[in-house]
Amino acid sequence: MEMIKKLLIVTFIVVFINGIYPENNGKEILTKVDEYRNYLPENFSMDFTEYTDDGKKELYTIRVYVHNTQKVLCSFLSPSRNLGQYYLMLNNYFWFFEKGMNSPIRISPRQMIMGSASSGDISRIVFSDLYSVTSITDNNEQLVLNLEALPNTGFTYEKMVLTINSKNYKAIKAECYSKTNILLKTINYLEYTFIKEKELLTRFEIINELTQEKSIVHLDNFAARKLPATYFNKDYMKFLNLKD
Amino acid sequence: MREKIVIVIILCIALHVYCEEIDIVNSISFGITNSFFYNFINTDNPLNPGNVLEFELWSDKTVINNLWTISISSFMMFTIDYDLSFFMLEDSVTGEDITDVYKTGDFNDYYHFYLKKLYVDFFLFDGTVVLQVGKVLPEYGVGYIWKPTNFLKNKTGYSKYLVDCYLFYNLFSFELLYAPNRSFIPDDYDDDETMDSFDDFFLFKSSASFDSHILTLLFFMEKDIKTGINYSVQLTDGLIFYVEAVMNFDNYIRRIRKNSEMDFELYNLDAPYPQLLFGINYTPDFIDWTMIGEFYYNGDGFTQQDWDDYNQCLEEIDEFAEPYSELKLYYLDMAVNHFLYNDMSGFYAGLHIRQNDKFFDHLNFEDTLFFSLPFGIQNYLTMVFSFDNARISLIVFNNLYSCNNSEFSFAPNDAFINILLNYKFNL
């Protein structure tokens, strides 16, 4: 009898939670989660630095120039051997160019660029444009969102399980799955910092579940910065000469 | 040669000093590469029986590369890219140092200066229009192994005196290129008979991006016309599909035929021909490797009749001329020079596999298999060990199989080993 009571309560909670957070509210929740990645609605830059899992050795730093959520340009600041390399994301599709090449080459989002982070991890700063929420579960002040990639968006992962704080909508953890339900990566969101009165994600950990490689990512140097619109055209990449 | 180097160095220093005062963005990369090359010579090669053309057994070359890009405000960008190489060749038969043989023209005192790029970009209307003037070789096409829409490919890789105008508008771009007469002719080109065949040429390109689709149209006009289209689309997160189609209305195709005994003639086949390439680029989600597969229909490939003519000429050269006679060497040289290696078959297929993460200090692999019809297989295996700014690369080529009438049977080597030691740094 006690068991049945418990089951009824759990069922009630699940139904209730789903009632509070229907699927059409999912996008709203994701938009709130995205707010911690967007320093400004458009035209800003930040530095993306990946460290080894102990956080001591810097692997590389990329400056990410955000024109808007659909147009992002990445330029290497270090190490020196990667200077002059650029990644351009247009509508979630990617191009790579290195000084000395005659033309940019197209790469798929899965083609890893460095360490545990893929091109998509670096240049995609929002969930709401890429994923729909299929279900939401309340789990002790945390919401667990099951995300499914929207078609034709150039998503990085087919499915995600995103755990967020139910009060402030800060992302806590993301589990990234392939189409065949293989767990590819786990991302632990570690630190949020106030930058010019806006609270932003500044540190997270990426665990490659296939290789068990771990790395720490720091985001800093957030600044308003407007590059000419032509910089976000793939045929313009060979004319880029950005150093800061 | 020395004057050229001095002028370039003075020009670079002058620009550097001048530009320091007007707040420039200055990107310099230096690379030094030592390349050790060992050939397993294909002595059965009908183009070079018994290695009579003295294809060297091994060579050692050191190349210093400098790529310097200087942006002067947001209006102008200056680019220079050159190689300075020092080399040594050894005779395949006697083992003697034969580097002196190459002390002609630009090859002096064991070094060779090669100016790859020297051009200026002018940025107008906030970068919406870019005017590029100078020595540069633009590249077109979306293929990885072959790029039939890369219309400037057949211009021997040399580049000079080019004016290229780009217009960017949102996700569209347009390009109009003009190269004056003979601008692509190598410095040492001395074939008077064909010199006049070079002409001014124009190229127009328009490109548009729509979501995951990129479509490019090209129109090339020299004496005759080429038109091309290339398209790529990302089908899933790890899968890119691309296609290139070309219609050539020119008469670039070269054939060799016999007029009478020991009298052979080169001629152009005056007929339009199509080219078509399909390719996929696939990266699975469970491994950091990318696979590329391409199928290439090359409409200007040799027909059976062309192969018969070609083989008959070679047989007669072999039969009638003395082994090391000037006449024999002349005809073999002619046959070699007009042999478009990797461009003579009607059908090609390629399979490329590579590790994607190339940025850490460890070993990476990539491998490319080439197939040609009539049937032949070649393989390139590359292993790279990276450590900081240094790289050690091992490239192994194998001519795995080739039947008669496959151009792969004309490969100069059955195999080669190339070891590259490279150190590159950016300032």
GROMACS .gro file of C-alpha atoms in nm, chain A residues 2 5 11 24 31 66 75 77 94 105 113 125 184 187 195 199 216 224 228 230-231:
model
   21
    2GLU     CA    1   0.286   0.231   0.097
    5LYS     CA    2   0.121   0.570  -0.246
   11THR     CA    3   0.344   1.006  -1.096
   24ASN     CA    4   0.647   2.508  -2.556
   31THR     CA    5   1.677   3.107  -2.384
   66VAL     CA    6   3.029   3.690  -3.227
   75SER     CA    7   4.088   3.327  -3.450
   77LEU     CA    8   4.580   3.370  -3.027
   94PHE     CA    9   3.185   2.557  -4.061
  105ILE     CA   10   3.788   2.433  -4.670
  113ILE     CA   11   3.985   2.104  -3.388
  125ILE     CA   12   2.701   2.972  -2.778
  184LEU     CA   13   3.012   1.123  -2.629
  187ILE     CA   14   3.030   1.902  -1.979
  195ILE     CA   15   3.129   4.082  -1.579
  199GLU     CA   16   2.660   3.705  -1.477
  216ILE     CA   17   3.910   2.279  -1.852
  224ALA     CA   18   3.195   4.474  -2.719
  228PRO     CA   19   3.272   4.456  -4.053
  230THR     CA   20   3.205   4.116  -4.471
  231TYR     CA   21   3.438   3.936  -4.226
   0.00000   0.00000   0.00000
